[in-house]
Amino acid sequence: GAVVSQHPSWVICKSGTSVKIECRSLDFQATTMFWYRQFPKQSLMLMATSNEGSKATYEQGVEKDKFLINHASLTLSTLTVTSAHPEDSSFYICSARVGQRGTYEQYFGPGTRLTVT
Amino acid sequence: QKEVEQNSGPLSVPEGAIASLNCTYSDRVSQSFFWYRQYSGKSPELIMSIYSNGDKEDGRFTAQLNKASQYVSLLIRDSQPSDSATYLCAVTNTGFQKLVFGTGTRLLVSP
């Protein structure tokens, strides 16, 4: 399967600071990537869909000014959590879509665990 | 009605047995179906994708799709303790705007 990497794998930051998470497709080009958040013992929650060269599409209830997404190239999407607060502490996972229409697949990165103190 | 429904479990099976995981979906235009495995504290891992009615086998895994009944299942043969994880069913339409996930079924395989 396709390989998606994320960096960093974990990060601790102070309340009020910003954190950037990188998501890379290593062996394929991804025109579409997705960002999810998962709290302990809860389901995956889609935050936004990131399309290369265009603005991200955010799910209802996700603050686009707080969670900045940039998909500047076919292999890199970034998520910046701005002015982070303890309630933003979570497991952030990106994924990338690969394949052709009708037989797409979606592969996940290993995730980034964010702790805001 | 939830869009993708799964029994939360846990589903407990002894080592060597067949584990059967089930999923139903509500959107009739769904075209692509996936099973992901997620270990605790890790991200989901794609283990099976299926796009047409019938069975698809890959090693110990078999996915079964019945679009008329809006039902997709995953069979795991010769279950191993290492198969213990949460299994997520996901569906999407042809355009693959986004995946819709079920809440997952927790599988426990006892030695």
Tab-separated table of C-alpha atoms in Angstrom:
chain	number	residue	atom	x	y	z
A	1	GLY	CA	0.000	0.000	0.000
A	2	ALA	CA	0.845	3.661	-0.228
A	3	VAL	CA	2.939	5.216	2.511
A	4	VAL	CA	1.965	8.384	4.332
A	5	SER	CA	4.221	9.972	6.910
A	6	GLN	CA	3.554	12.573	9.572
A	7	HIS	CA	5.858	14.804	11.519
A	8	PRO	CA	6.175	15.179	14.398
A	9	SER	CA	4.831	11.968	15.917
A	10	TRP	CA	4.201	13.775	19.175
A	11	VAL	CA	4.464	17.345	20.368
A	12	ILE	CA	3.965	19.198	23.625
A	13	CYS	CA	3.306	22.911	23.492
A	14	LYS	CA	2.239	25.662	25.821
A	15	SER	CA	-1.210	27.168	25.735
A	16	GLY	CA	-1.419	30.054	23.283
A	17	THR	CA	1.304	28.874	20.956
A	18	SER	CA	0.899	27.444	17.451
A	19	VAL	CA	1.887	24.005	16.248
A	20	LYS	CA	2.427	22.820	12.687
A	21	ILE	CA	1.957	19.189	11.660
A	22	GLU	CA	3.239	17.906	8.327
A	23	CYS	CA	1.705	15.119	6.279
A	24	ARG	CA	3.608	13.668	3.341
A	25	SER	CA	2.824	11.062	0.726
A	26	LEU	CA	6.117	9.231	0.272
A	27	ASP	CA	5.688	7.110	-2.825
A	28	PHE	CA	2.811	8.721	-4.675
A	29	GLN	CA	1.269	12.073	-5.455
A	30	ALA	CA	-1.836	12.975	-3.513
A	31	THR	CA	-4.155	15.612	-4.893
A	32	THR	CA	-6.467	15.071	-1.959
A	33	MET	CA	-5.572	14.628	1.688
A	34	PHE	CA	-7.737	14.523	4.764
A	35	TRP	CA	-7.209	15.616	8.354
A	36	TYR	CA	-8.842	13.814	11.262
A	37	ARG	CA	-8.871	14.177	15.014
A	38	GLN	CA	-9.482	11.398	17.481
A	39	PHE	CA	-10.039	11.713	21.221
A	40	PRO	CA	-9.379	8.720	23.494
A	41	LYS	CA	-11.871	5.893	23.025
A	42	GLN	CA	-13.813	7.920	20.463
A	43	SER	CA	-14.359	7.636	16.734
A	44	LEU	CA	-12.345	9.365	14.068
A	45	MET	CA	-13.650	12.841	13.324
A	46	LEU	CA	-12.998	14.330	9.914
A	47	MET	CA	-11.835	17.907	10.264
A	48	ALA	CA	-11.202	18.943	6.685
A	49	THR	CA	-10.441	17.874	3.155
A	50	SER	CA	-7.288	19.325	1.659
A	51	ASN	CA	-6.949	19.679	-2.111
A	52	GLU	CA	-3.658	20.605	-3.715
A	53	GLY	CA	-3.614	24.161	-4.929
A	54	SER	CA	-6.967	25.166	-3.477
A	55	LYS	CA	-8.553	26.055	-0.167
A	56	ALA	CA	-9.399	23.292	2.238
A	57	THR	CA	-12.995	22.258	2.831
A	58	TYR	CA	-13.789	22.201	6.539
A	59	GLU	CA	-16.423	20.056	8.213
A	60	GLN	CA	-19.211	21.722	10.087
A	61	GLY	CA	-18.119	22.935	13.489
A	62	VAL	CA	-14.390	23.029	12.702
A	63	GLU	CA	-12.901	26.516	12.994
A	64	LYS	CA	-10.964	27.214	9.816
A	65	ASP	CA	-9.123	30.152	11.405
A	66	LYS	CA	-7.909	27.952	14.225
A	67	PHE	CA	-6.949	24.926	12.144
A	68	LEU	CA	-5.059	26.241	9.138
A	69	ILE	CA	-4.522	23.780	6.332
A	70	ASN	CA	-2.110	24.277	3.439
A	71	HIS	CA	-1.736	21.751	0.636
A	72	ALA	CA	1.041	23.444	-1.295
A	73	SER	CA	2.345	20.472	-3.247
A	74	LEU	CA	1.231	17.054	-4.427
A	75	THR	CA	3.130	15.384	-1.596
A	76	LEU	CA	2.711	17.725	1.357
A	77	SER	CA	-0.189	19.026	3.400
A	78	THR	CA	0.230	20.886	6.675
A	79	LEU	CA	-2.117	21.499	9.584
A	80	THR	CA	-1.362	24.405	11.892
A	81	VAL	CA	-3.171	24.558	15.197
A	82	THR	CA	-3.147	28.237	16.092
A	83	SER	CA	-3.363	29.579	19.641
A	84	ALA	CA	-3.594	26.073	20.993
A	85	HIS	CA	-5.469	25.375	24.210
A	86	PRO	CA	-5.614	22.278	26.419
A	87	GLU	CA	-8.901	21.219	24.806
A	88	ASP	CA	-7.041	20.923	21.478
A	89	SER	CA	-4.980	18.090	22.930
A	90	SER	CA	-5.774	15.111	20.753
A	91	PHE	CA	-4.499	12.583	18.230
A	92	TYR	CA	-4.312	14.222	14.794
A	93	ILE	CA	-4.176	11.897	11.816
A	94	CYS	CA	-3.822	12.725	8.148
A	95	SER	CA	-4.650	10.505	5.237
A	96	ALA	CA	-4.191	10.599	1.501
A	97	ARG	CA	-6.382	9.419	-1.328
A	98	VAL	CA	-4.739	7.313	-4.010
A	99	GLY	CA	-5.939	5.576	-7.131
A	100	GLN	CA	-8.498	6.333	-9.787
A	101	ARG	CA	-12.143	7.297	-9.762
A	102	GLY	CA	-14.208	4.328	-8.733
A	103	THR	CA	-11.323	2.485	-7.076
A	104	TYR	CA	-9.855	5.102	-4.781
A	105	GLU	CA	-8.267	4.034	-1.520
A	106	GLN	CA	-7.315	6.109	1.500
A	107	TYR	CA	-4.160	5.535	3.504
A	108	PHE	CA	-3.489	7.020	6.908
A	109	GLY	CA	-0.347	8.474	8.367
A	110	PRO	CA	0.862	7.296	11.780
A	111	GLY	CA	-0.675	10.271	13.558
A	112	THR	CA	0.571	13.121	15.731
A	113	ARG	CA	-0.224	13.225	19.399
A	114	LEU	CA	-0.599	16.831	20.551
A	115	THR	CA	-0.538	17.788	24.205
A	116	VAL	CA	-1.199	21.406	25.135
A	117	THR	CA	-0.155	22.389	28.650
B	1	GLN	CA	-30.309	6.371	11.617
B	2	LYS	CA	-26.526	6.263	11.528
B	3	GLU	CA	-24.999	6.218	8.052
B	4	VAL	CA	-22.690	3.285	8.800
B	5	GLU	CA	-23.538	0.914	11.613
B	6	GLN	CA	-21.397	-1.644	13.348
B	7	ASN	CA	-21.810	-3.623	16.528
B	8	SER	CA	-19.390	-2.100	19.006
B	9	GLY	CA	-18.569	-5.463	20.560
B	10	PRO	CA	-16.371	-6.673	21.981
B	11	LEU	CA	-16.485	-9.735	19.785
B	12	SER	CA	-14.558	-12.481	21.528
B	13	VAL	CA	-13.251	-15.491	19.609
B	14	PRO	CA	-10.698	-18.156	20.489
B	15	GLU	CA	-7.422	-18.384	18.645
B	16	GLY	CA	-7.809	-20.285	15.375
B	17	ALA	CA	-11.516	-19.523	14.997
B	18	ILE	CA	-13.227	-17.449	12.323
B	19	ALA	CA	-14.133	-13.914	13.331
B	20	SER	CA	-17.089	-12.402	11.506
B	21	LEU	CA	-17.522	-8.626	11.511
B	22	ASN	CA	-20.585	-6.963	10.065
B	23	CYS	CA	-21.487	-3.522	8.797
B	24	THR	CA	-24.614	-1.963	7.301
B	25	TYR	CA	-24.875	1.363	5.508
B	26	SER	CA	-27.779	3.621	4.684
B	27	ASP	CA	-26.729	5.468	1.511
B	28	ARG	CA	-27.714	3.400	-1.508
B	29	VAL	CA	-25.356	5.304	-3.808
B	30	SER	CA	-22.330	4.126	-1.846
B	31	GLN	CA	-19.861	2.539	-4.245
B	32	SER	CA	-16.654	1.816	-2.380
B	33	PHE	CA	-16.267	-0.083	0.856
B	34	PHE	CA	-13.309	-0.493	3.149
B	35	TRP	CA	-12.205	-2.274	6.282
B	36	TYR	CA	-9.573	-0.690	8.489
B	37	ARG	CA	-7.861	-2.146	11.521
B	38	GLN	CA	-6.910	0.184	14.357
B	39	TYR	CA	-4.777	-0.882	17.274
B	40	SER	CA	-5.103	1.101	20.483
B	41	GLY	CA	-3.153	4.340	20.241
B	42	LYS	CA	-2.354	3.857	16.561
B	43	SER	CA	-3.790	5.156	13.305
B	44	PRO	CA	-6.102	3.072	11.094
B	45	GLU	CA	-4.563	0.615	8.656
B	46	LEU	CA	-6.349	-0.338	5.439
B	47	ILE	CA	-6.764	-4.100	5.242
B	48	MET	CA	-9.464	-4.605	2.598
B	49	SER	CA	-11.245	-2.624	-0.093
B	50	ILE	CA	-14.195	-3.925	-2.097
B	51	TYR	CA	-16.134	-2.271	-4.894
B	52	SER	CA	-18.477	-4.901	-6.376
B	53	ASN	CA	-20.899	-7.486	-5.037
B	54	GLY	CA	-19.480	-10.785	-3.918
B	55	ASP	CA	-16.423	-11.929	-2.049
B	56	LYS	CA	-12.867	-10.670	-2.121
B	57	GLU	CA	-10.136	-12.672	-0.440
B	58	ASP	CA	-6.697	-11.554	0.680
B	59	GLY	CA	-4.794	-14.016	2.811
B	60	ARG	CA	-6.770	-14.741	5.959
B	61	PHE	CA	-9.208	-11.919	5.230
B	62	THR	CA	-12.377	-12.112	3.137
B	63	ALA	CA	-14.617	-9.135	2.496
B	64	GLN	CA	-18.193	-9.729	1.396
B	65	LEU	CA	-20.421	-7.110	-0.193
B	66	ASN	CA	-24.155	-7.206	-0.841
B	67	LYS	CA	-25.320	-3.877	-2.208
B	68	ALA	CA	-28.971	-4.950	-2.414
B	69	SER	CA	-28.980	-5.585	1.320
B	70	GLN	CA	-26.602	-2.658	1.986
B	71	TYR	CA	-24.365	-4.981	3.918
B	72	VAL	CA	-20.633	-5.550	4.016
B	73	SER	CA	-18.751	-8.012	6.189
B	74	LEU	CA	-15.223	-9.067	7.013
B	75	LEU	CA	-14.213	-12.625	7.838
B	76	ILE	CA	-10.917	-13.322	9.521
B	77	ARG	CA	-9.884	-16.958	9.311
B	78	ASP	CA	-7.503	-18.612	11.765
B	79	SER	CA	-7.779	-15.635	14.117
B	80	GLN	CA	-4.636	-14.757	16.026
B	81	PRO	CA	-4.206	-12.774	19.248
B	82	SER	CA	-2.436	-10.158	17.119
B	83	ASP	CA	-5.744	-9.601	15.304
B	84	SER	CA	-7.163	-8.118	18.499
B	85	ALA	CA	-8.007	-4.543	17.530
B	86	THR	CA	-10.889	-2.305	16.550
B	87	TYR	CA	-12.146	-2.873	13.011
B	88	LEU	CA	-13.628	0.111	11.225
B	89	CYS	CA	-16.011	-0.162	8.311
B	90	ALA	CA	-15.976	2.799	5.907
B	91	VAL	CA	-17.970	3.668	2.805
B	92	THR	CA	-17.906	6.356	0.168
B	93	ASN	CA	-19.463	7.236	-3.147
B	94	THR	CA	-17.842	7.090	-6.588
B	95	GLY	CA	-16.397	10.566	-6.343
B	96	PHE	CA	-14.759	9.732	-3.008
B	97	GLN	CA	-15.456	13.088	-1.472
B	98	LYS	CA	-14.872	11.566	1.925
B	99	LEU	CA	-15.124	8.316	3.846
B	100	VAL	CA	-17.965	7.736	6.265
B	101	PHE	CA	-16.829	5.535	9.123
B	102	GLY	CA	-18.712	3.277	11.459
B	103	THR	CA	-17.885	3.453	15.148
B	104	GLY	CA	-15.922	0.223	14.924
B	105	THR	CA	-16.123	-3.292	16.341
B	106	ARG	CA	-13.628	-4.319	18.964
B	107	LEU	CA	-12.293	-7.822	18.363
B	108	LEU	CA	-10.627	-9.849	21.116
B	109	VAL	CA	-8.847	-13.061	20.168
B	110	SER	CA	-7.953	-15.181	23.173
B	111	PRO	CA	-4.986	-17.605	23.122
